[in-house]
Amino acid sequence: MIVVPGPSSVDLGKRVAGLISAETVDLDYKNFPDGESYLRLSRSVEGEDVVLIHTTYPQQDKRLIELLLITDALKDLGAERVRVVVPYMAYARQDTRFRDGEAVSIRTLLRLVEASGADEFYTVDIHKEATLGAFKIKAKNLYGTEVIGEHLGMMGLKDPYILSPDKGAIMIAKRVAERLGAEYGNFEKTRDRITGAITVRGEAVDVRGKDAVIVDDLISTGGTIANAARLLKEWGAKRVLAACTHPLLVAGASERMREAGVDEVLGTDTVSSPISRISVAPLIAKELR
Ligand code: R5P
């Protein structure tokens, strides 16, 4: 087995390769003056069992094109099997036609990944696991909650209470809570489909004097976490922590969460960010072994 760390996941790819004692194959890549990507494998992959690890953030569109180019090149150059690992799969939130006329983005992208020749597809905490049903090839969602739960378990939290911002993410809260032997619950989040404005509500839970942890698949603007954190502070939480698998953290997210009273934010290295302190490498390595 050989591992090809894509340009967006060089560190993570090498970490995974190290854990499964596999050779890594470098990619030469550069941008043409007009911004197009150039990619070249540094050695033959003929007959090889290849694992490509390439995340799709930041610069989702560019990273997705690179993913398709590399996968197609690997097959075209004679790789026996290509397993594609996309730690963060972009465009996954648009998994339904919420309003008439909308593009169902994730379905289109999964079709393209399959058409590029991938034999198997792996991702971590895709927004909705059921979307992987669009694939005809083997596709699997890995749970980032395993490594997040383990990390939280080592933090010595005081009487933790785990909450997801909405019902859709309740399984994330449940999995983390079960690892910690903690209580869990969820808020109710609504998003205005036109303005994008978020409202987070919920019946008060008894978090007085506790460490409340909000868990979600991703943090983008931090608005969801900030709204939930304000309620938790109102309800008397001693500390409010936020943990996510994919810390996209668009401009201003960290300040927004801090101003709402969030004491600490944690994320994994499915995308790199200043808070990507929890590695999903052991999770991916375990699956590949
Ligand atoms: C949406 O349903 C996701 O699970 C996240 O809750 C959401 O995308 C976070 O976005 P933001 O950080 O901008 O509130």
PDB file of C-alpha atoms and ligand atoms in Angstrom:
ATOM      1  CA  MET A   1       0.000   0.000   0.000  1.00  0.00           C
ATOM      2  CA  ILE A   2       1.264   3.488  -0.791  1.00  0.00           C
ATOM      3  CA  VAL A   3      -0.096   6.815   0.444  1.00  0.00           C
ATOM      4  CA  VAL A   4      -0.314   9.901  -1.740  1.00  0.00           C
ATOM      5  CA  PRO A   5      -0.796  12.977   0.464  1.00  0.00           C
ATOM      6  CA  GLY A   6      -2.678  15.501  -1.652  1.00  0.00           C
ATOM      7  CA  PRO A   7      -1.520  19.142  -1.623  1.00  0.00           C
ATOM      8  CA  SER A   8      -4.159  20.076   0.961  1.00  0.00           C
ATOM      9  CA  SER A   9      -3.347  17.231   3.376  1.00  0.00           C
ATOM     10  CA  VAL A  10       0.419  16.829   3.314  1.00  0.00           C
ATOM     11  CA  ASP A  11       0.905  16.644   7.094  1.00  0.00           C
ATOM     12  CA  LEU A  12      -2.119  14.478   7.769  1.00  0.00           C
ATOM     13  CA  GLY A  13      -1.249  12.161   4.860  1.00  0.00           C
ATOM     14  CA  LYS A  14       2.270  11.656   6.178  1.00  0.00           C
ATOM     15  CA  ARG A  15       0.952  11.041   9.704  1.00  0.00           C
ATOM     16  CA  VAL A  16      -1.409   8.346   8.429  1.00  0.00           C
ATOM     17  CA  ALA A  17       1.347   6.742   6.338  1.00  0.00           C
ATOM     18  CA  GLY A  18       3.603   6.674   9.395  1.00  0.00           C
ATOM     19  CA  LEU A  19       0.941   4.922  11.461  1.00  0.00           C
ATOM     20  CA  ILE A  20       0.415   2.173   8.890  1.00  0.00           C
ATOM     21  CA  SER A  21       4.109   2.005   7.898  1.00  0.00           C
ATOM     22  CA  ALA A  22       3.318   2.779   4.266  1.00  0.00           C
ATOM     23  CA  GLU A  23       5.518   4.585   1.779  1.00  0.00           C
ATOM     24  CA  THR A  24       4.400   8.079   0.775  1.00  0.00           C
ATOM     25  CA  VAL A  25       4.595   9.228  -2.818  1.00  0.00           C
ATOM     26  CA  ASP A  26       5.078  12.933  -3.338  1.00  0.00           C
ATOM     27  CA  LEU A  27       3.079  14.984  -5.758  1.00  0.00           C
ATOM     28  CA  ASP A  28       4.705  17.842  -7.629  1.00  0.00           C
ATOM     29  CA  TYR A  29       2.176  20.616  -7.798  1.00  0.00           C
ATOM     30  CA  LYS A  30       2.093  24.241  -8.759  1.00  0.00           C
ATOM     31  CA  ASN A  31      -0.299  26.879  -9.964  1.00  0.00           C
ATOM     32  CA  PHE A  32      -0.152  28.165 -13.498  1.00  0.00           C
ATOM     33  CA  PRO A  33      -0.145  31.977 -13.755  1.00  0.00           C
ATOM     34  CA  ASP A  34      -3.910  31.969 -14.382  1.00  0.00           C
ATOM     35  CA  GLY A  35      -4.541  29.895 -11.250  1.00  0.00           C
ATOM     36  CA  GLU A  36      -5.037  26.443 -12.791  1.00  0.00           C
ATOM     37  CA  SER A  37      -3.469  23.500 -10.945  1.00  0.00           C
ATOM     38  CA  TYR A  38      -0.591  21.391 -12.283  1.00  0.00           C
ATOM     39  CA  LEU A  39      -0.074  17.984 -10.670  1.00  0.00           C
ATOM     40  CA  ARG A  40       2.443  15.230 -11.316  1.00  0.00           C
ATOM     41  CA  LEU A  41       3.165  12.000  -9.468  1.00  0.00           C
ATOM     42  CA  SER A  42       6.825  11.714  -8.575  1.00  0.00           C
ATOM     43  CA  ARG A  43       7.045   7.985  -9.338  1.00  0.00           C
ATOM     44  CA  SER A  44       5.227   5.124 -11.022  1.00  0.00           C
ATOM     45  CA  VAL A  45       2.061   3.853  -9.353  1.00  0.00           C
ATOM     46  CA  GLU A  46       1.467   0.999 -11.776  1.00  0.00           C
ATOM     47  CA  GLY A  47      -0.076  -2.010 -10.067  1.00  0.00           C
ATOM     48  CA  GLU A  48      -0.079  -0.265  -6.681  1.00  0.00           C
ATOM     49  CA  ASP A  49      -2.730  -0.208  -4.003  1.00  0.00           C
ATOM     50  CA  VAL A  50      -3.005   3.561  -3.501  1.00  0.00           C
ATOM     51  CA  VAL A  51      -4.548   5.684  -0.765  1.00  0.00           C
ATOM     52  CA  LEU A  52      -5.031   9.331  -1.730  1.00  0.00           C
ATOM     53  CA  ILE A  53      -5.600  11.691   1.200  1.00  0.00           C
ATOM     54  CA  HIS A  54      -6.786  15.124   0.146  1.00  0.00           C
ATOM     55  CA  THR A  55      -9.136  17.436   2.000  1.00  0.00           C
ATOM     56  CA  THR A  56     -11.321  20.063   0.332  1.00  0.00           C
ATOM     57  CA  TYR A  57     -10.839  23.209   2.413  1.00  0.00           C
ATOM     58  CA  PRO A  58      -9.807  25.994   2.146  1.00  0.00           C
ATOM     59  CA  GLN A  59     -10.437  26.829  -1.515  1.00  0.00           C
ATOM     60  CA  GLN A  60     -13.112  24.175  -1.887  1.00  0.00           C
ATOM     61  CA  ASP A  61     -13.502  24.472  -5.658  1.00  0.00           C
ATOM     62  CA  LYS A  62      -9.783  24.255  -6.367  1.00  0.00           C
ATOM     63  CA  ARG A  63      -9.293  21.352  -3.958  1.00  0.00           C
ATOM     64  CA  LEU A  64     -12.166  19.446  -5.513  1.00  0.00           C
ATOM     65  CA  ILE A  65     -10.721  19.858  -9.002  1.00  0.00           C
ATOM     66  CA  GLU A  66      -7.342  18.647  -7.685  1.00  0.00           C
ATOM     67  CA  LEU A  67      -9.042  15.628  -6.125  1.00  0.00           C
ATOM     68  CA  LEU A  68     -10.576  14.679  -9.452  1.00  0.00           C
ATOM     69  CA  LEU A  69      -7.350  15.280 -11.386  1.00  0.00           C
ATOM     70  CA  ILE A  70      -5.221  13.173  -9.048  1.00  0.00           C
ATOM     71  CA  THR A  71      -7.722  10.311  -8.822  1.00  0.00           C
ATOM     72  CA  ASP A  72      -8.099  10.123 -12.576  1.00  0.00           C
ATOM     73  CA  ALA A  73      -4.321  10.301 -13.072  1.00  0.00           C
ATOM     74  CA  LEU A  74      -3.732   7.483 -10.567  1.00  0.00           C
ATOM     75  CA  LYS A  75      -6.137   5.167 -12.388  1.00  0.00           C
ATOM     76  CA  ASP A  76      -4.855   6.216 -15.771  1.00  0.00           C
ATOM     77  CA  LEU A  77      -1.278   5.509 -14.664  1.00  0.00           C
ATOM     78  CA  GLY A  78      -2.221   1.944 -13.791  1.00  0.00           C
ATOM     79  CA  ALA A  79      -2.894   1.972 -10.024  1.00  0.00           C
ATOM     80  CA  GLU A  80      -4.572  -1.298  -9.104  1.00  0.00           C
ATOM     81  CA  ARG A  81      -6.891   0.238  -6.544  1.00  0.00           C
ATOM     82  CA  VAL A  82      -7.432   3.857  -5.530  1.00  0.00           C
ATOM     83  CA  ARG A  83      -8.955   4.560  -2.143  1.00  0.00           C
ATOM     84  CA  VAL A  84      -9.832   8.200  -1.821  1.00  0.00           C
ATOM     85  CA  VAL A  85      -9.858   9.711   1.679  1.00  0.00           C
ATOM     86  CA  VAL A  86     -11.404  13.177   1.874  1.00  0.00           C
ATOM     87  CA  PRO A  87     -11.130  14.199   5.538  1.00  0.00           C
ATOM     88  CA  TYR A  88     -13.486  17.163   5.044  1.00  0.00           C
ATOM     89  CA  MET A  89     -15.967  16.851   2.204  1.00  0.00           C
ATOM     90  CA  ALA A  90     -17.037  20.307   1.070  1.00  0.00           C
ATOM     91  CA  TYR A  91     -20.486  21.180  -0.291  1.00  0.00           C
ATOM     92  CA  ALA A  92     -22.081  18.508   1.892  1.00  0.00           C
ATOM     93  CA  ARG A  93     -24.547  20.856   3.580  1.00  0.00           C
ATOM     94  CA  GLN A  94     -26.489  21.349   0.350  1.00  0.00           C
ATOM     95  CA  ASP A  95     -27.758  17.773   0.309  1.00  0.00           C
ATOM     96  CA  THR A  96     -31.373  18.577  -0.550  1.00  0.00           C
ATOM     97  CA  ARG A  97     -33.276  20.937  -2.805  1.00  0.00           C
ATOM     98  CA  PHE A  98     -34.412  23.173   0.049  1.00  0.00           C
ATOM     99  CA  ARG A  99     -35.877  25.734  -2.377  1.00  0.00           C
ATOM    100  CA  ASP A 100     -37.112  25.156  -5.907  1.00  0.00           C
ATOM    101  CA  GLY A 101     -34.409  25.352  -8.523  1.00  0.00           C
ATOM    102  CA  GLU A 102     -31.428  24.765  -6.244  1.00  0.00           C
ATOM    103  CA  ALA A 103     -28.463  22.595  -7.215  1.00  0.00           C
ATOM    104  CA  VAL A 104     -28.033  19.589  -4.930  1.00  0.00           C
ATOM    105  CA  SER A 105     -24.298  20.203  -4.647  1.00  0.00           C
ATOM    106  CA  ILE A 106     -23.089  17.154  -2.758  1.00  0.00           C
ATOM    107  CA  ARG A 107     -24.826  14.737  -5.106  1.00  0.00           C
ATOM    108  CA  THR A 108     -23.114  16.318  -8.115  1.00  0.00           C
ATOM    109  CA  LEU A 109     -19.709  16.140  -6.460  1.00  0.00           C
ATOM    110  CA  LEU A 110     -20.022  12.535  -5.350  1.00  0.00           C
ATOM    111  CA  ARG A 111     -20.970  11.604  -8.916  1.00  0.00           C
ATOM    112  CA  LEU A 112     -17.831  13.338 -10.162  1.00  0.00           C
ATOM    113  CA  VAL A 113     -15.611  11.561  -7.610  1.00  0.00           C
ATOM    114  CA  GLU A 114     -16.997   8.224  -8.715  1.00  0.00           C
ATOM    115  CA  ALA A 115     -16.614   9.103 -12.391  1.00  0.00           C
ATOM    116  CA  SER A 116     -12.964  10.046 -11.816  1.00  0.00           C
ATOM    117  CA  GLY A 117     -12.237   6.378 -11.049  1.00  0.00           C
ATOM    118  CA  ALA A 118     -12.150   6.128  -7.243  1.00  0.00           C
ATOM    119  CA  ASP A 119     -12.626   2.539  -6.121  1.00  0.00           C
ATOM    120  CA  GLU A 120     -13.523   3.410  -2.540  1.00  0.00           C
ATOM    121  CA  PHE A 121     -14.344   6.653  -0.744  1.00  0.00           C
ATOM    122  CA  TYR A 122     -13.815   7.577   2.902  1.00  0.00           C
ATOM    123  CA  THR A 123     -14.610  10.783   4.700  1.00  0.00           C
ATOM    124  CA  VAL A 124     -14.944  12.001   8.285  1.00  0.00           C
ATOM    125  CA  ASP A 125     -18.216  13.287   9.749  1.00  0.00           C
ATOM    126  CA  ILE A 126     -19.823  14.221   6.453  1.00  0.00           C
ATOM    127  CA  HIS A 127     -22.718  16.579   7.146  1.00  0.00           C
ATOM    128  CA  LYS A 128     -25.326  13.869   6.560  1.00  0.00           C
ATOM    129  CA  GLU A 129     -24.126  10.275   6.344  1.00  0.00           C
ATOM    130  CA  ALA A 130     -27.058   9.233   4.161  1.00  0.00           C
ATOM    131  CA  THR A 131     -25.734  11.335   1.264  1.00  0.00           C
ATOM    132  CA  LEU A 132     -23.063   8.673   0.715  1.00  0.00           C
ATOM    133  CA  GLY A 133     -25.885   6.482  -0.578  1.00  0.00           C
ATOM    134  CA  ALA A 134     -25.446   8.363  -3.882  1.00  0.00           C
ATOM    135  CA  PHE A 135     -22.285   6.306  -4.498  1.00  0.00           C
ATOM    136  CA  LYS A 136     -22.231   2.965  -6.259  1.00  0.00           C
ATOM    137  CA  ILE A 137     -18.672   2.352  -5.010  1.00  0.00           C
ATOM    138  CA  LYS A 138     -17.900   1.487  -1.381  1.00  0.00           C
ATOM    139  CA  ALA A 139     -18.198   4.654   0.692  1.00  0.00           C
ATOM    140  CA  LYS A 140     -17.763   5.060   4.410  1.00  0.00           C
ATOM    141  CA  ASN A 141     -18.125   7.844   6.925  1.00  0.00           C
ATOM    142  CA  LEU A 142     -15.673   7.729   9.849  1.00  0.00           C
ATOM    143  CA  TYR A 143     -16.691   9.233  13.179  1.00  0.00           C
ATOM    144  CA  GLY A 144     -14.480  12.093  14.334  1.00  0.00           C
ATOM    145  CA  THR A 145     -16.324  11.837  17.633  1.00  0.00           C
ATOM    146  CA  GLU A 146     -14.008   8.920  18.500  1.00  0.00           C
ATOM    147  CA  VAL A 147     -10.938  11.132  18.687  1.00  0.00           C
ATOM    148  CA  ILE A 148     -12.830  14.179  19.962  1.00  0.00           C
ATOM    149  CA  GLY A 149     -14.388  12.140  22.782  1.00  0.00           C
ATOM    150  CA  GLU A 150     -11.019  10.670  23.662  1.00  0.00           C
ATOM    151  CA  HIS A 151      -9.445  14.135  23.788  1.00  0.00           C
ATOM    152  CA  LEU A 152     -12.234  15.584  25.933  1.00  0.00           C
ATOM    153  CA  GLY A 153     -11.899  12.579  28.222  1.00  0.00           C
ATOM    154  CA  MET A 154      -8.290  13.519  28.929  1.00  0.00           C
ATOM    155  CA  MET A 155      -9.160  17.130  29.757  1.00  0.00           C
ATOM    156  CA  GLY A 156     -10.535  16.398  33.214  1.00  0.00           C
ATOM    157  CA  LEU A 157     -13.808  18.239  32.567  1.00  0.00           C
ATOM    158  CA  LYS A 158     -16.036  19.037  35.534  1.00  0.00           C
ATOM    159  CA  ASP A 159     -19.354  17.207  35.262  1.00  0.00           C
ATOM    160  CA  PRO A 160     -19.581  17.639  31.468  1.00  0.00           C
ATOM    161  CA  TYR A 161     -22.909  18.137  29.662  1.00  0.00           C
ATOM    162  CA  ILE A 162     -22.774  17.594  25.892  1.00  0.00           C
ATOM    163  CA  LEU A 163     -25.079  19.457  23.513  1.00  0.00           C
ATOM    164  CA  SER A 164     -25.525  19.554  19.765  1.00  0.00           C
ATOM    165  CA  PRO A 165     -26.850  22.780  18.203  1.00  0.00           C
ATOM    166  CA  ASP A 166     -29.692  20.950  16.449  1.00  0.00           C
ATOM    167  CA  LYS A 167     -31.456  17.617  16.222  1.00  0.00           C
ATOM    168  CA  GLY A 168     -29.515  16.717  13.078  1.00  0.00           C
ATOM    169  CA  ALA A 169     -26.282  16.567  15.052  1.00  0.00           C
ATOM    170  CA  ILE A 170     -27.686  14.766  18.085  1.00  0.00           C
ATOM    171  CA  MET A 171     -25.789  11.566  17.186  1.00  0.00           C
ATOM    172  CA  ILE A 172     -22.534  13.517  17.466  1.00  0.00           C
ATOM    173  CA  ALA A 173     -23.494  14.618  20.987  1.00  0.00           C
ATOM    174  CA  LYS A 174     -24.632  11.106  21.880  1.00  0.00           C
ATOM    175  CA  ARG A 175     -21.410   9.449  20.715  1.00  0.00           C
ATOM    176  CA  VAL A 176     -19.227  11.955  22.571  1.00  0.00           C
ATOM    177  CA  ALA A 177     -21.381  11.745  25.707  1.00  0.00           C
ATOM    178  CA  GLU A 178     -21.247   7.962  25.723  1.00  0.00           C
ATOM    179  CA  ARG A 179     -17.457   8.032  25.626  1.00  0.00           C
ATOM    180  CA  LEU A 180     -17.450  10.415  28.588  1.00  0.00           C
ATOM    181  CA  GLY A 181     -20.311   8.841  30.483  1.00  0.00           C
ATOM    182  CA  ALA A 182     -21.994  12.255  30.405  1.00  0.00           C
ATOM    183  CA  GLU A 183     -25.516  13.588  29.885  1.00  0.00           C
ATOM    184  CA  TYR A 184     -26.401  14.970  26.485  1.00  0.00           C
ATOM    185  CA  GLY A 185     -29.092  16.881  24.653  1.00  0.00           C
ATOM    186  CA  ASN A 186     -29.719  19.195  21.751  1.00  0.00           C
ATOM    187  CA  PHE A 187     -30.806  22.719  20.930  1.00  0.00           C
ATOM    188  CA  GLU A 188     -33.254  23.572  18.151  1.00  0.00           C
ATOM    189  CA  LYS A 189     -31.655  25.601  15.388  1.00  0.00           C
ATOM    190  CA  THR A 190     -33.446  27.305  12.548  1.00  0.00           C
ATOM    191  CA  ARG A 191     -31.801  29.034   9.640  1.00  0.00           C
ATOM    192  CA  ASP A 192     -33.511  31.540   7.386  1.00  0.00           C
ATOM    193  CA  ARG A 193     -33.021  29.999   3.938  1.00  0.00           C
ATOM    194  CA  ILE A 194     -32.704  33.408   2.305  1.00  0.00           C
ATOM    195  CA  THR A 195     -30.742  35.584   4.737  1.00  0.00           C
ATOM    196  CA  GLY A 196     -28.875  32.707   6.424  1.00  0.00           C
ATOM    197  CA  ALA A 197     -29.686  34.179   9.865  1.00  0.00           C
ATOM    198  CA  ILE A 198     -29.591  31.570  12.631  1.00  0.00           C
ATOM    199  CA  THR A 199     -31.802  31.212  15.699  1.00  0.00           C
ATOM    200  CA  VAL A 200     -30.883  28.736  18.420  1.00  0.00           C
ATOM    201  CA  ARG A 201     -33.477  27.850  21.064  1.00  0.00           C
ATOM    202  CA  GLY A 202     -33.919  25.164  23.619  1.00  0.00           C
ATOM    203  CA  GLU A 203     -35.560  24.244  26.853  1.00  0.00           C
ATOM    204  CA  ALA A 204     -33.243  25.087  29.713  1.00  0.00           C
ATOM    205  CA  VAL A 205     -31.184  22.168  30.964  1.00  0.00           C
ATOM    206  CA  ASP A 206     -29.461  22.098  34.315  1.00  0.00           C
ATOM    207  CA  VAL A 207     -25.878  23.004  33.487  1.00  0.00           C
ATOM    208  CA  ARG A 208     -25.329  25.037  36.668  1.00  0.00           C
ATOM    209  CA  GLY A 209     -21.705  24.736  37.740  1.00  0.00           C
ATOM    210  CA  LYS A 210     -20.961  22.266  34.910  1.00  0.00           C
ATOM    211  CA  ASP A 211     -18.662  22.253  31.906  1.00  0.00           C
ATOM    212  CA  ALA A 212     -21.034  22.466  28.928  1.00  0.00           C
ATOM    213  CA  VAL A 213     -19.618  21.229  25.628  1.00  0.00           C
ATOM    214  CA  ILE A 214     -21.271  22.115  22.320  1.00  0.00           C
ATOM    215  CA  VAL A 215     -20.322  19.633  19.613  1.00  0.00           C
ATOM    216  CA  ASP A 216     -20.953  19.997  15.889  1.00  0.00           C
ATOM    217  CA  ASP A 217     -19.662  18.649  12.601  1.00  0.00           C
ATOM    218  CA  LEU A 218     -18.238  22.015  11.586  1.00  0.00           C
ATOM    219  CA  ILE A 219     -17.752  25.601  12.653  1.00  0.00           C
ATOM    220  CA  SER A 220     -17.891  28.144   9.865  1.00  0.00           C
ATOM    221  CA  THR A 221     -18.807  31.678  11.011  1.00  0.00           C
ATOM    222  CA  GLY A 222     -19.139  30.548  14.632  1.00  0.00           C
ATOM    223  CA  GLY A 223     -22.677  31.974  14.726  1.00  0.00           C
ATOM    224  CA  THR A 224     -24.317  28.679  15.692  1.00  0.00           C
ATOM    225  CA  ILE A 225     -21.889  28.072  18.553  1.00  0.00           C
ATOM    226  CA  ALA A 226     -22.117  31.700  19.734  1.00  0.00           C
ATOM    227  CA  ASN A 227     -25.924  31.549  19.957  1.00  0.00           C
ATOM    228  CA  ALA A 228     -25.865  28.250  21.843  1.00  0.00           C
ATOM    229  CA  ALA A 229     -23.105  29.486  24.168  1.00  0.00           C
ATOM    230  CA  ARG A 230     -25.113  32.547  25.213  1.00  0.00           C
ATOM    231  CA  LEU A 231     -27.976  30.312  26.324  1.00  0.00           C
ATOM    232  CA  LEU A 232     -25.644  28.005  28.244  1.00  0.00           C
ATOM    233  CA  LYS A 233     -24.115  30.958  30.083  1.00  0.00           C
ATOM    234  CA  GLU A 234     -27.614  32.234  30.886  1.00  0.00           C
ATOM    235  CA  TRP A 235     -28.479  28.811  32.295  1.00  0.00           C
ATOM    236  CA  GLY A 236     -25.468  28.955  34.593  1.00  0.00           C
ATOM    237  CA  ALA A 237     -22.788  26.807  32.920  1.00  0.00           C
ATOM    238  CA  LYS A 238     -19.466  27.187  34.684  1.00  0.00           C
ATOM    239  CA  ARG A 239     -17.524  26.884  31.438  1.00  0.00           C
ATOM    240  CA  VAL A 240     -18.608  26.575  27.802  1.00  0.00           C
ATOM    241  CA  LEU A 241     -16.438  24.623  25.409  1.00  0.00           C
ATOM    242  CA  ALA A 242     -17.027  23.998  21.713  1.00  0.00           C
ATOM    243  CA  ALA A 243     -15.659  21.050  19.746  1.00  0.00           C
ATOM    244  CA  CYS A 244     -16.016  20.308  16.072  1.00  0.00           C
ATOM    245  CA  THR A 245     -14.580  17.960  13.499  1.00  0.00           C
ATOM    246  CA  HIS A 246     -14.034  20.560  10.781  1.00  0.00           C
ATOM    247  CA  PRO A 247     -12.831  23.982  12.031  1.00  0.00           C
ATOM    248  CA  LEU A 248     -13.394  26.073   8.898  1.00  0.00           C
ATOM    249  CA  LEU A 249     -13.343  29.239  11.018  1.00  0.00           C
ATOM    250  CA  VAL A 250     -14.111  31.894   8.440  1.00  0.00           C
ATOM    251  CA  ALA A 251     -13.032  35.429   9.291  1.00  0.00           C
ATOM    252  CA  GLY A 252     -14.257  36.622  12.665  1.00  0.00           C
ATOM    253  CA  ALA A 253     -15.467  33.208  13.897  1.00  0.00           C
ATOM    254  CA  SER A 254     -13.071  32.976  16.839  1.00  0.00           C
ATOM    255  CA  GLU A 255     -13.884  36.504  18.084  1.00  0.00           C
ATOM    256  CA  ARG A 256     -17.623  35.874  17.664  1.00  0.00           C
ATOM    257  CA  MET A 257     -17.433  32.760  19.847  1.00  0.00           C
ATOM    258  CA  ARG A 258     -15.169  34.400  22.422  1.00  0.00           C
ATOM    259  CA  GLU A 259     -17.503  37.403  22.752  1.00  0.00           C
ATOM    260  CA  ALA A 260     -20.414  34.999  23.333  1.00  0.00           C
ATOM    261  CA  GLY A 261     -18.572  33.508  26.289  1.00  0.00           C
ATOM    262  CA  VAL A 262     -17.009  30.372  24.776  1.00  0.00           C
ATOM    263  CA  ASP A 263     -13.998  29.511  26.937  1.00  0.00           C
ATOM    264  CA  GLU A 264     -12.267  27.071  24.602  1.00  0.00           C
ATOM    265  CA  VAL A 265     -12.738  25.791  21.037  1.00  0.00           C
ATOM    266  CA  LEU A 266     -11.316  22.487  19.814  1.00  0.00           C
ATOM    267  CA  GLY A 267     -11.094  21.031  16.338  1.00  0.00           C
ATOM    268  CA  THR A 268      -9.473  18.223  14.381  1.00  0.00           C
ATOM    269  CA  ASP A 269      -6.953  18.285  11.571  1.00  0.00           C
ATOM    270  CA  THR A 270      -9.396  17.331   8.800  1.00  0.00           C
ATOM    271  CA  VAL A 271      -8.689  20.951   7.884  1.00  0.00           C
ATOM    272  CA  SER A 272      -5.763  22.871   9.273  1.00  0.00           C
ATOM    273  CA  SER A 273      -6.514  25.787  11.566  1.00  0.00           C
ATOM    274  CA  PRO A 274      -5.016  27.282  14.714  1.00  0.00           C
ATOM    275  CA  ILE A 275      -7.265  24.980  16.802  1.00  0.00           C
ATOM    276  CA  SER A 276      -6.707  21.721  14.876  1.00  0.00           C
ATOM    277  CA  ARG A 277      -5.108  20.029  17.863  1.00  0.00           C
ATOM    278  CA  ILE A 278      -6.907  16.671  17.642  1.00  0.00           C
ATOM    279  CA  SER A 279      -5.648  14.394  14.881  1.00  0.00           C
ATOM    280  CA  VAL A 280      -7.904  12.109  12.865  1.00  0.00           C
ATOM    281  CA  ALA A 281      -4.815  10.210  11.630  1.00  0.00           C
ATOM    282  CA  PRO A 282      -5.348   7.247  14.019  1.00  0.00           C
ATOM    283  CA  LEU A 283      -8.960   7.005  12.892  1.00  0.00           C
ATOM    284  CA  ILE A 284      -8.039   6.877   9.198  1.00  0.00           C
ATOM    285  CA  ALA A 285      -5.101   4.544   9.829  1.00  0.00           C
ATOM    286  CA  LYS A 286      -7.318   2.120  11.747  1.00  0.00           C
ATOM    287  CA  GLU A 287      -9.723   1.988   8.793  1.00  0.00           C
ATOM    288  CA  LEU A 288      -6.983   1.404   6.220  1.00  0.00           C
ATOM    289  CA  ARG A 289      -5.159  -1.305   8.112  1.00  0.00           C
TER     290      ARG A 289
HETATM  291  C1  R5P B   1     -25.039  23.113   9.789  1.00  0.00           C
HETATM  292  O1  R5P B   1     -26.079  22.511   9.927  1.00  0.00           O
HETATM  293  C2  R5P B   1     -23.742  22.674  10.391  1.00  0.00           C
HETATM  294  O2  R5P B   1     -23.868  21.487  11.088  1.00  0.00           O
HETATM  295  C3  R5P B   1     -23.158  23.729  11.293  1.00  0.00           C
HETATM  296  O3  R5P B   1     -23.945  23.839  12.469  1.00  0.00           O
HETATM  297  C4  R5P B   1     -23.118  25.077  10.643  1.00  0.00           C
HETATM  298  O4  R5P B   1     -22.759  24.998   9.307  1.00  0.00           O
HETATM  299  C5  R5P B   1     -22.175  25.987  11.382  1.00  0.00           C
HETATM  300  O5  R5P B   1     -22.133  27.219  10.714  1.00  0.00           O
HETATM  301  P1  R5P B   1     -21.763  28.551  11.458  1.00  0.00           P
HETATM  302  O6  R5P B   1     -20.501  28.315  12.227  1.00  0.00           O
HETATM  303  O7  R5P B   1     -21.587  29.547  10.359  1.00  0.00           O
HETATM  304  O8  R5P B   1     -22.909  28.899  12.339  1.00  0.00           O
END
